Amino acid sequence: MLTRRWDKSRMPSRHVTVGPSRAPHRSYYYAMGLTEDEIDQPFVGVATCWNEAAPCNIALSRQAQSVKKGVAENGGTPREFTTITVTDGIAMGHQGMKSSLVSRDLIADSVELTVRGHCYDALVGLAGCDKSLPGMMMAMLRLNVPSVFMYGGSILPGKFKGRDVTVVDVFEAVGMHAAGAMSDEDLHELECAACPSAGACGGQFTANTMAMVSEGIGLALPGSAGAPAPYEDRDRFAVESGRAVMNLIEQNIRPRDIVTLKSLENAAVLVGATGGSTNAGLHLPAMAHEAGIRFTMDDVVAIMRRTPYIADLKPSGKYVAFDVHNVGGIPVIIKALLDGGLLHGDCLTVTGKTLAENHKDVVFPPNQDVIYPVSTPISPTGGVVGLKGSLAPDGAIVKVTGLHDLHFEGTALCFDSEEAAFAAIDARAYKAGDVIIIRYEGPKGGPGMREMLSTTGAIYGQGMGEKVALITDGRFSGATRGFCIGHVGPEAAVGGPLALVNNGDKIVIDAAKGTIDLIVPEAELAARKAAWTPRKTDYNAGAIWKYAQLVGPAHLGATTHPGTAAETHCYADI
């Protein structure tokens, strides 16, 4: 174990460890078995989202023990704590999904309060499921103490009838089963085989998208996000993450030194290049908000639009995170983008070195078709496109990787909740050419901005994935595919145009031009607006009600507080 004397005169933990007046506080630490030397060291919070809700989180406690070892061996005193996770795969398709996005901000809030309350000097955060990754990184930026993020790792691919499968195959199989195209026996076999280990969903869905972001933005060690959750390699990276945070304390490198406008741009490039989740259009602005930087959904999608698509990953492609790991991991993708001149290589990272320095010795692997060079991409533009027009003045977002036609014209079929839409789809009470509208599912109107994977999976499973379009002020899973447009703003709950659509209205979508328009005369829309009245939700008490009072618009990240721009003191400097 490394022994050294630390000057705690400017560290937050001095408020609970230094001087005669802190004797009562120290007595608590002695009660937990800490030595005098350990009390005199920096206190490092080791935060996880461990729980038994789903496989995404089940390996985090094991990895936290390795982080603690790395901290302790390098002169720090680790203090482990946990926060919540709402896991989308379990919450999906029912009212529980309203808790998902709310959990992102609650994770950030709870980590902030734990660190503030106990005066920790640094933070290592481990997360495994969609909203927990940005939530943990948001807390790091808000607190601005030396911090390292670590992903819990992806699940291993399942096998069904000789092919690799993920949970999205099960969601789509529900639609196939409803359409009579899959037997009870095959559905049962698939559900038993799709998720064979601990870890987050294996495709380039939200968890793996934000894991790539963690490396690309500089908050995670290079290569740390790649190994599947069950692999012991993750424990090695956990030890290294503990060691790295102690180095950051010594060098006084903080998250806001690392997350800059340029590193946010790098993150958006990575999402576009890998056909990542549309949820990045929500989470990157929210992270920027915590760093005091204005970086909106418009900025994210503009970068994605000009970024070549170079990683052939599900849901639109062939491969999963395990395959990326087998050809060298996320560093190979970053190296390809650096070599192609698409990333700012001079951005600082948690290694204390720049992104370019971290990846200078990475060799692009030949004889594989998982990751392509920038010079020969799968397609010349990124997988996510922003849309604006009379139906979405504040913007909307759609994943276009895998779509054969970027233009869609159809007539509206309106539903005021996901449940109503799913019931109609399950009964096949829709037809080719319909533009299915699901409204009052935005951040305020849901409340909670639900994802719609059960609904989109059923549409795709019925073979209608590109024969209809779906538009919502809610969100889509990173696993969604098809002409599915989310994040429409302003949302219906505040009187946005989506609230004024009637069945049969013509809607024109052009993802090549970036437009989405409701073809209704302005005078008619004005009359509908005058007759419109706000809707009440069933959430009139509790955490979801509180969220609805605070949450802002989706294109700015659906954040719930004024952000670092309004900050008058930084926790790290107390």
PDB file of C-alpha atoms in Angstrom, residues 105-354:
ATOM      1  CA  ASP A 105     -31.751  13.090 -12.609  1.00  0.00           C
ATOM      2  CA  LEU A 106     -32.442  11.341  -9.319  1.00  0.00           C
ATOM      3  CA  ILE A 107     -29.188   9.394  -9.693  1.00  0.00           C
ATOM      4  CA  ALA A 108     -27.301  12.652 -10.240  1.00  0.00           C
ATOM      5  CA  ASP A 109     -29.100  14.266  -7.298  1.00  0.00           C
ATOM      6  CA  SER A 110     -28.512  11.351  -4.925  1.00  0.00           C
ATOM      7  CA  VAL A 111     -24.810  11.066  -5.766  1.00  0.00           C
ATOM      8  CA  GLU A 112     -24.460  14.828  -5.333  1.00  0.00           C
ATOM      9  CA  LEU A 113     -26.160  14.723  -1.929  1.00  0.00           C
ATOM     10  CA  THR A 114     -24.129  11.754  -0.718  1.00  0.00           C
ATOM     11  CA  VAL A 115     -20.826  13.360  -1.715  1.00  0.00           C
ATOM     12  CA  ARG A 116     -21.828  16.760  -0.325  1.00  0.00           C
ATOM     13  CA  GLY A 117     -23.161  15.333   2.925  1.00  0.00           C
ATOM     14  CA  HIS A 118     -20.034  13.303   3.646  1.00  0.00           C
ATOM     15  CA  CYS A 119     -17.471  15.663   2.114  1.00  0.00           C
ATOM     16  CA  TYR A 120     -15.807  13.216  -0.252  1.00  0.00           C
ATOM     17  CA  ASP A 121     -12.788  14.483  -2.172  1.00  0.00           C
ATOM     18  CA  ALA A 122     -13.170  12.444  -5.360  1.00  0.00           C
ATOM     19  CA  LEU A 123     -15.503  10.018  -7.068  1.00  0.00           C
ATOM     20  CA  VAL A 124     -15.390   6.808  -9.068  1.00  0.00           C
ATOM     21  CA  GLY A 125     -18.819   6.018 -10.505  1.00  0.00           C
ATOM     22  CA  LEU A 126     -19.921   2.683 -11.951  1.00  0.00           C
ATOM     23  CA  ALA A 127     -23.129   2.318 -13.938  1.00  0.00           C
ATOM     24  CA  GLY A 128     -24.657  -0.348 -16.136  1.00  0.00           C
ATOM     25  CA  CYS A 129     -28.032   0.658 -17.575  1.00  0.00           C
ATOM     26  CA  ASP A 130     -29.226   3.378 -19.930  1.00  0.00           C
ATOM     27  CA  LYS A 131     -30.049   6.355 -17.696  1.00  0.00           C
ATOM     28  CA  SER A 132     -27.555   5.482 -14.998  1.00  0.00           C
ATOM     29  CA  LEU A 133     -24.575   6.241 -17.248  1.00  0.00           C
ATOM     30  CA  PRO A 134     -25.431   9.876 -18.009  1.00  0.00           C
ATOM     31  CA  GLY A 135     -26.830  10.285 -14.495  1.00  0.00           C
ATOM     32  CA  MET A 136     -23.501   9.298 -12.944  1.00  0.00           C
ATOM     33  CA  MET A 137     -21.491  11.478 -15.327  1.00  0.00           C
ATOM     34  CA  MET A 138     -23.844  14.411 -14.690  1.00  0.00           C
ATOM     35  CA  ALA A 139     -23.117  14.088 -10.960  1.00  0.00           C
ATOM     36  CA  MET A 140     -19.374  14.168 -11.610  1.00  0.00           C
ATOM     37  CA  LEU A 141     -19.683  17.365 -13.610  1.00  0.00           C
ATOM     38  CA  ARG A 142     -21.997  18.959 -11.061  1.00  0.00           C
ATOM     39  CA  LEU A 143     -19.670  18.213  -8.137  1.00  0.00           C
ATOM     40  CA  ASN A 144     -16.476  18.800 -10.136  1.00  0.00           C
ATOM     41  CA  VAL A 145     -14.277  16.721  -7.835  1.00  0.00           C
ATOM     42  CA  PRO A 146     -11.650  14.516  -9.520  1.00  0.00           C
ATOM     43  CA  SER A 147     -13.704  11.696 -11.024  1.00  0.00           C
ATOM     44  CA  VAL A 148     -13.444   8.554 -13.139  1.00  0.00           C
ATOM     45  CA  PHE A 149     -16.417   6.836 -14.755  1.00  0.00           C
ATOM     46  CA  MET A 150     -16.559   3.108 -15.423  1.00  0.00           C
ATOM     47  CA  TYR A 151     -19.161   1.150 -17.360  1.00  0.00           C
ATOM     48  CA  GLY A 152     -20.286  -2.155 -15.861  1.00  0.00           C
ATOM     49  CA  GLY A 153     -20.018  -3.908 -19.223  1.00  0.00           C
ATOM     50  CA  SER A 154     -22.341  -5.394 -21.810  1.00  0.00           C
ATOM     51  CA  ILE A 155     -24.156  -8.710 -21.806  1.00  0.00           C
ATOM     52  CA  LEU A 156     -22.892 -11.623 -23.876  1.00  0.00           C
ATOM     53  CA  PRO A 157     -24.932 -12.317 -27.032  1.00  0.00           C
ATOM     54  CA  GLY A 158     -27.632 -14.955 -26.851  1.00  0.00           C
ATOM     55  CA  LYS A 159     -28.004 -17.750 -29.391  1.00  0.00           C
ATOM     56  CA  PHE A 160     -31.280 -18.686 -31.058  1.00  0.00           C
ATOM     57  CA  LYS A 161     -31.449 -21.069 -34.014  1.00  0.00           C
ATOM     58  CA  GLY A 162     -27.770 -20.516 -34.783  1.00  0.00           C
ATOM     59  CA  ARG A 163     -27.744 -16.712 -34.743  1.00  0.00           C
ATOM     60  CA  ASP A 164     -26.771 -14.057 -32.220  1.00  0.00           C
ATOM     61  CA  VAL A 165     -29.744 -12.377 -30.538  1.00  0.00           C
ATOM     62  CA  THR A 166     -30.394  -9.593 -28.034  1.00  0.00           C
ATOM     63  CA  VAL A 167     -33.393  -8.505 -26.026  1.00  0.00           C
ATOM     64  CA  VAL A 168     -34.612  -6.424 -28.977  1.00  0.00           C
ATOM     65  CA  ASP A 169     -35.204  -9.679 -30.851  1.00  0.00           C
ATOM     66  CA  VAL A 170     -37.566 -10.670 -28.052  1.00  0.00           C
ATOM     67  CA  PHE A 171     -39.468  -7.375 -28.236  1.00  0.00           C
ATOM     68  CA  GLU A 172     -39.834  -7.812 -32.007  1.00  0.00           C
ATOM     69  CA  ALA A 173     -40.810 -11.451 -31.532  1.00  0.00           C
ATOM     70  CA  VAL A 174     -43.842 -10.280 -29.546  1.00  0.00           C
ATOM     71  CA  GLY A 175     -45.073  -8.584 -32.725  1.00  0.00           C
ATOM     72  CA  MET A 176     -44.273 -11.657 -34.808  1.00  0.00           C
ATOM     73  CA  HIS A 177     -46.163 -13.828 -32.339  1.00  0.00           C
ATOM     74  CA  ALA A 178     -49.165 -11.484 -32.447  1.00  0.00           C
ATOM     75  CA  ALA A 179     -49.078 -11.650 -36.255  1.00  0.00           C
ATOM     76  CA  GLY A 180     -49.042 -15.467 -36.184  1.00  0.00           C
ATOM     77  CA  ALA A 181     -45.490 -15.629 -37.523  1.00  0.00           C
ATOM     78  CA  MET A 182     -43.942 -17.188 -34.399  1.00  0.00           C
ATOM     79  CA  SER A 183     -45.132 -20.092 -32.313  1.00  0.00           C
ATOM     80  CA  ASP A 184     -45.542 -20.113 -28.534  1.00  0.00           C
ATOM     81  CA  GLU A 185     -42.684 -22.604 -28.338  1.00  0.00           C
ATOM     82  CA  ASP A 186     -40.254 -20.480 -30.363  1.00  0.00           C
ATOM     83  CA  LEU A 187     -41.120 -17.347 -28.402  1.00  0.00           C
ATOM     84  CA  HIS A 188     -40.422 -19.178 -25.161  1.00  0.00           C
ATOM     85  CA  GLU A 189     -37.143 -20.599 -26.476  1.00  0.00           C
ATOM     86  CA  LEU A 190     -36.045 -17.136 -27.607  1.00  0.00           C
ATOM     87  CA  GLU A 191     -36.881 -15.449 -24.308  1.00  0.00           C
ATOM     88  CA  CYS A 192     -34.897 -18.092 -22.447  1.00  0.00           C
ATOM     89  CA  ALA A 193     -31.833 -17.691 -24.708  1.00  0.00           C
ATOM     90  CA  ALA A 194     -31.625 -13.967 -25.468  1.00  0.00           C
ATOM     91  CA  CYS A 195     -29.895 -12.763 -22.292  1.00  0.00           C
ATOM     92  CA  PRO A 196     -27.318 -15.317 -21.138  1.00  0.00           C
ATOM     93  CA  SER A 197     -25.239 -13.310 -18.647  1.00  0.00           C
ATOM     94  CA  ALA A 198     -24.851 -10.217 -16.513  1.00  0.00           C
ATOM     95  CA  GLY A 199     -24.445  -6.947 -18.379  1.00  0.00           C
ATOM     96  CA  ALA A 200     -26.329  -4.281 -20.295  1.00  0.00           C
ATOM     97  CA  CYS A 201     -28.116  -4.833 -23.618  1.00  0.00           C
ATOM     98  CA  GLY A 202     -25.555  -5.888 -26.209  1.00  0.00           C
ATOM     99  CA  GLY A 203     -26.426  -3.794 -29.262  1.00  0.00           C
ATOM    100  CA  GLN A 204     -25.581  -0.150 -29.871  1.00  0.00           C
ATOM    101  CA  PHE A 205     -28.513   0.829 -27.729  1.00  0.00           C
ATOM    102  CA  THR A 206     -28.418   3.589 -25.102  1.00  0.00           C
ATOM    103  CA  ALA A 207     -26.145   1.856 -22.560  1.00  0.00           C
ATOM    104  CA  ASN A 208     -23.402   1.002 -25.053  1.00  0.00           C
ATOM    105  CA  THR A 209     -23.837   4.354 -26.785  1.00  0.00           C
ATOM    106  CA  MET A 210     -23.233   6.225 -23.537  1.00  0.00           C
ATOM    107  CA  ALA A 211     -20.400   3.830 -22.648  1.00  0.00           C
ATOM    108  CA  MET A 212     -18.670   4.853 -25.866  1.00  0.00           C
ATOM    109  CA  VAL A 213     -19.380   8.466 -24.933  1.00  0.00           C
ATOM    110  CA  SER A 214     -17.655   7.944 -21.566  1.00  0.00           C
ATOM    111  CA  GLU A 215     -14.417   6.970 -23.303  1.00  0.00           C
ATOM    112  CA  GLY A 216     -14.705   9.475 -26.142  1.00  0.00           C
ATOM    113  CA  ILE A 217     -15.505  12.403 -23.869  1.00  0.00           C
ATOM    114  CA  GLY A 218     -12.547  11.529 -21.641  1.00  0.00           C
ATOM    115  CA  LEU A 219     -14.224  10.570 -18.344  1.00  0.00           C
ATOM    116  CA  ALA A 220     -13.385   6.840 -18.591  1.00  0.00           C
ATOM    117  CA  LEU A 221     -10.083   5.036 -19.087  1.00  0.00           C
ATOM    118  CA  PRO A 222      -9.362   3.956 -22.678  1.00  0.00           C
ATOM    119  CA  GLY A 223     -10.685   0.460 -23.287  1.00  0.00           C
ATOM    120  CA  SER A 224     -12.543   0.277 -19.975  1.00  0.00           C
ATOM    121  CA  ALA A 225     -16.023   0.184 -21.528  1.00  0.00           C
ATOM    122  CA  GLY A 226     -15.445  -2.744 -23.866  1.00  0.00           C
ATOM    123  CA  ALA A 227     -15.135  -6.030 -22.001  1.00  0.00           C
ATOM    124  CA  PRO A 228     -18.402  -7.865 -21.268  1.00  0.00           C
ATOM    125  CA  ALA A 229     -19.655  -7.692 -17.686  1.00  0.00           C
ATOM    126  CA  PRO A 230     -18.716 -11.291 -16.730  1.00  0.00           C
ATOM    127  CA  TYR A 231     -15.093 -10.943 -17.869  1.00  0.00           C
ATOM    128  CA  GLU A 232     -12.425 -10.639 -15.173  1.00  0.00           C
ATOM    129  CA  ASP A 233     -10.771  -8.016 -17.373  1.00  0.00           C
ATOM    130  CA  ARG A 234     -13.354  -5.610 -15.997  1.00  0.00           C
ATOM    131  CA  ASP A 235     -11.862  -6.028 -12.532  1.00  0.00           C
ATOM    132  CA  ARG A 236      -8.452  -5.022 -13.852  1.00  0.00           C
ATOM    133  CA  PHE A 237      -9.934  -1.859 -15.324  1.00  0.00           C
ATOM    134  CA  ALA A 238     -11.695  -1.237 -12.026  1.00  0.00           C
ATOM    135  CA  VAL A 239      -8.395  -1.345 -10.141  1.00  0.00           C
ATOM    136  CA  GLU A 240      -6.886   0.969 -12.758  1.00  0.00           C
ATOM    137  CA  SER A 241      -9.847   3.369 -12.383  1.00  0.00           C
ATOM    138  CA  GLY A 242      -9.162   3.548  -8.643  1.00  0.00           C
ATOM    139  CA  ARG A 243      -5.506   4.253  -9.345  1.00  0.00           C
ATOM    140  CA  ALA A 244      -6.431   6.884 -11.948  1.00  0.00           C
ATOM    141  CA  VAL A 245      -8.658   8.877  -9.606  1.00  0.00           C
ATOM    142  CA  MET A 246      -5.803   9.174  -7.111  1.00  0.00           C
ATOM    143  CA  ASN A 247      -3.606  10.531  -9.897  1.00  0.00           C
ATOM    144  CA  LEU A 248      -6.328  13.072 -10.744  1.00  0.00           C
ATOM    145  CA  ILE A 249      -6.430  14.225  -7.112  1.00  0.00           C
ATOM    146  CA  GLU A 250      -2.657  14.724  -7.152  1.00  0.00           C
ATOM    147  CA  GLN A 251      -2.791  16.661 -10.435  1.00  0.00           C
ATOM    148  CA  ASN A 252      -6.021  18.493  -9.498  1.00  0.00           C
ATOM    149  CA  ILE A 253      -7.667  17.531 -12.803  1.00  0.00           C
ATOM    150  CA  ARG A 254     -11.435  17.857 -12.582  1.00  0.00           C
ATOM    151  CA  PRO A 255     -14.361  16.798 -14.805  1.00  0.00           C
ATOM    152  CA  ARG A 256     -14.979  20.313 -16.123  1.00  0.00           C
ATOM    153  CA  ASP A 257     -11.353  20.427 -17.267  1.00  0.00           C
ATOM    154  CA  ILE A 258     -12.119  17.332 -19.340  1.00  0.00           C
ATOM    155  CA  VAL A 259     -15.681  17.938 -20.575  1.00  0.00           C
ATOM    156  CA  THR A 260     -15.463  20.941 -22.866  1.00  0.00           C
ATOM    157  CA  LEU A 261     -17.327  21.957 -25.991  1.00  0.00           C
ATOM    158  CA  LYS A 262     -14.710  20.145 -28.065  1.00  0.00           C
ATOM    159  CA  SER A 263     -15.022  16.909 -26.068  1.00  0.00           C
ATOM    160  CA  LEU A 264     -18.827  17.094 -26.325  1.00  0.00           C
ATOM    161  CA  GLU A 265     -18.408  17.380 -30.078  1.00  0.00           C
ATOM    162  CA  ASN A 266     -16.172  14.287 -29.952  1.00  0.00           C
ATOM    163  CA  ALA A 267     -18.913  12.423 -28.106  1.00  0.00           C
ATOM    164  CA  ALA A 268     -21.511  13.329 -30.731  1.00  0.00           C
ATOM    165  CA  VAL A 269     -19.157  12.153 -33.496  1.00  0.00           C
ATOM    166  CA  LEU A 270     -18.823   8.772 -31.777  1.00  0.00           C
ATOM    167  CA  VAL A 271     -22.601   8.407 -31.521  1.00  0.00           C
ATOM    168  CA  GLY A 272     -23.097   9.235 -35.185  1.00  0.00           C
ATOM    169  CA  ALA A 273     -20.249   7.003 -36.349  1.00  0.00           C
ATOM    170  CA  THR A 274     -21.664   3.983 -34.532  1.00  0.00           C
ATOM    171  CA  GLY A 275     -25.376   4.422 -35.322  1.00  0.00           C
ATOM    172  CA  GLY A 276     -25.927   5.100 -31.634  1.00  0.00           C
ATOM    173  CA  SER A 277     -29.054   5.800 -29.645  1.00  0.00           C
ATOM    174  CA  THR A 278     -31.216   8.853 -30.277  1.00  0.00           C
ATOM    175  CA  ASN A 279     -31.162   9.280 -26.496  1.00  0.00           C
ATOM    176  CA  ALA A 280     -27.706  10.824 -26.899  1.00  0.00           C
ATOM    177  CA  GLY A 281     -29.610  13.848 -28.208  1.00  0.00           C
ATOM    178  CA  LEU A 282     -31.086  14.112 -24.729  1.00  0.00           C
ATOM    179  CA  HIS A 283     -28.156  13.096 -22.537  1.00  0.00           C
ATOM    180  CA  LEU A 284     -25.291  15.057 -24.131  1.00  0.00           C
ATOM    181  CA  PRO A 285     -27.134  18.393 -23.687  1.00  0.00           C
ATOM    182  CA  ALA A 286     -27.894  17.413 -20.082  1.00  0.00           C
ATOM    183  CA  MET A 287     -24.217  16.662 -19.402  1.00  0.00           C
ATOM    184  CA  ALA A 288     -23.222  19.927 -21.057  1.00  0.00           C
ATOM    185  CA  HIS A 289     -25.731  21.724 -18.798  1.00  0.00           C
ATOM    186  CA  GLU A 290     -23.865  20.355 -15.764  1.00  0.00           C
ATOM    187  CA  ALA A 291     -20.590  21.705 -17.185  1.00  0.00           C
ATOM    188  CA  GLY A 292     -21.999  25.167 -17.887  1.00  0.00           C
ATOM    189  CA  ILE A 293     -21.892  24.662 -21.656  1.00  0.00           C
ATOM    190  CA  ARG A 294     -24.790  25.220 -24.067  1.00  0.00           C
ATOM    191  CA  PHE A 295     -24.871  22.187 -26.338  1.00  0.00           C
ATOM    192  CA  THR A 296     -28.360  21.418 -27.597  1.00  0.00           C
ATOM    193  CA  MET A 297     -30.013  18.615 -29.527  1.00  0.00           C
ATOM    194  CA  ASP A 298     -29.534  20.767 -32.637  1.00  0.00           C
ATOM    195  CA  ASP A 299     -25.778  20.729 -32.066  1.00  0.00           C
ATOM    196  CA  VAL A 300     -25.763  16.958 -31.533  1.00  0.00           C
ATOM    197  CA  VAL A 301     -27.712  16.121 -34.684  1.00  0.00           C
ATOM    198  CA  ALA A 302     -25.770  18.594 -36.839  1.00  0.00           C
ATOM    199  CA  ILE A 303     -22.563  16.742 -35.940  1.00  0.00           C
ATOM    200  CA  MET A 304     -24.160  13.336 -36.504  1.00  0.00           C
ATOM    201  CA  ARG A 305     -25.448  14.398 -39.903  1.00  0.00           C
ATOM    202  CA  ARG A 306     -21.939  15.045 -41.185  1.00  0.00           C
ATOM    203  CA  THR A 307     -20.302  12.022 -39.507  1.00  0.00           C
ATOM    204  CA  PRO A 308     -19.694   8.849 -41.537  1.00  0.00           C
ATOM    205  CA  TYR A 309     -21.212   5.644 -40.196  1.00  0.00           C
ATOM    206  CA  ILE A 310     -18.346   3.189 -39.591  1.00  0.00           C
ATOM    207  CA  ALA A 311     -19.474   0.543 -37.058  1.00  0.00           C
ATOM    208  CA  ASP A 312     -21.885  -2.158 -38.227  1.00  0.00           C
ATOM    209  CA  LEU A 313     -23.823  -2.572 -34.988  1.00  0.00           C
ATOM    210  CA  LYS A 314     -27.320  -3.635 -34.008  1.00  0.00           C
ATOM    211  CA  PRO A 315     -30.122  -2.619 -34.149  1.00  0.00           C
ATOM    212  CA  SER A 316     -29.473  -1.553 -37.746  1.00  0.00           C
ATOM    213  CA  GLY A 317     -26.343  -3.599 -38.374  1.00  0.00           C
ATOM    214  CA  LYS A 318     -25.034  -7.103 -37.726  1.00  0.00           C
ATOM    215  CA  TYR A 319     -22.868  -6.964 -34.627  1.00  0.00           C
ATOM    216  CA  VAL A 320     -22.999  -6.338 -30.877  1.00  0.00           C
ATOM    217  CA  ALA A 321     -20.626  -4.868 -28.263  1.00  0.00           C
ATOM    218  CA  PHE A 322     -18.976  -8.259 -27.740  1.00  0.00           C
ATOM    219  CA  ASP A 323     -17.850  -8.208 -31.378  1.00  0.00           C
ATOM    220  CA  VAL A 324     -16.399  -4.705 -30.973  1.00  0.00           C
ATOM    221  CA  HIS A 325     -14.459  -5.942 -27.965  1.00  0.00           C
ATOM    222  CA  ASN A 326     -13.106  -8.892 -29.958  1.00  0.00           C
ATOM    223  CA  VAL A 327     -11.609  -6.628 -32.645  1.00  0.00           C
ATOM    224  CA  GLY A 328      -9.970  -4.229 -30.190  1.00  0.00           C
ATOM    225  CA  GLY A 329     -12.794  -2.353 -28.524  1.00  0.00           C
ATOM    226  CA  ILE A 330     -13.806   1.277 -28.494  1.00  0.00           C
ATOM    227  CA  PRO A 331     -10.184   2.482 -28.863  1.00  0.00           C
ATOM    228  CA  VAL A 332     -10.248   1.125 -32.431  1.00  0.00           C
ATOM    229  CA  ILE A 333     -13.307   3.236 -33.252  1.00  0.00           C
ATOM    230  CA  ILE A 334     -11.720   6.305 -31.665  1.00  0.00           C
ATOM    231  CA  LYS A 335      -8.443   5.650 -33.511  1.00  0.00           C
ATOM    232  CA  ALA A 336     -10.281   5.351 -36.846  1.00  0.00           C
ATOM    233  CA  LEU A 337     -12.036   8.671 -36.210  1.00  0.00           C
ATOM    234  CA  LEU A 338      -8.811  10.355 -35.091  1.00  0.00           C
ATOM    235  CA  ASP A 339      -7.013   9.108 -38.202  1.00  0.00           C
ATOM    236  CA  GLY A 340      -9.906  10.405 -40.283  1.00  0.00           C
ATOM    237  CA  GLY A 341      -9.574  13.866 -38.757  1.00  0.00           C
ATOM    238  CA  LEU A 342     -13.030  13.760 -37.172  1.00  0.00           C
ATOM    239  CA  LEU A 343     -12.101  14.119 -33.490  1.00  0.00           C
ATOM    240  CA  HIS A 344     -10.363  16.815 -31.473  1.00  0.00           C
ATOM    241  CA  GLY A 345      -7.304  14.866 -30.413  1.00  0.00           C
ATOM    242  CA  ASP A 346      -6.053  17.553 -28.017  1.00  0.00           C
ATOM    243  CA  CYS A 347      -8.863  17.048 -25.466  1.00  0.00           C
ATOM    244  CA  LEU A 348      -7.715  16.162 -21.933  1.00  0.00           C
ATOM    245  CA  THR A 349      -8.814  12.812 -20.421  1.00  0.00           C
ATOM    246  CA  VAL A 350      -8.760  11.061 -17.033  1.00  0.00           C
ATOM    247  CA  THR A 351      -5.355   9.569 -17.838  1.00  0.00           C
ATOM    248  CA  GLY A 352      -3.915  13.078 -17.591  1.00  0.00           C
ATOM    249  CA  LYS A 353      -3.059  12.745 -21.288  1.00  0.00           C
ATOM    250  CA  THR A 354      -4.939  13.828 -24.386  1.00  0.00           C
TER     251      THR A 354
END
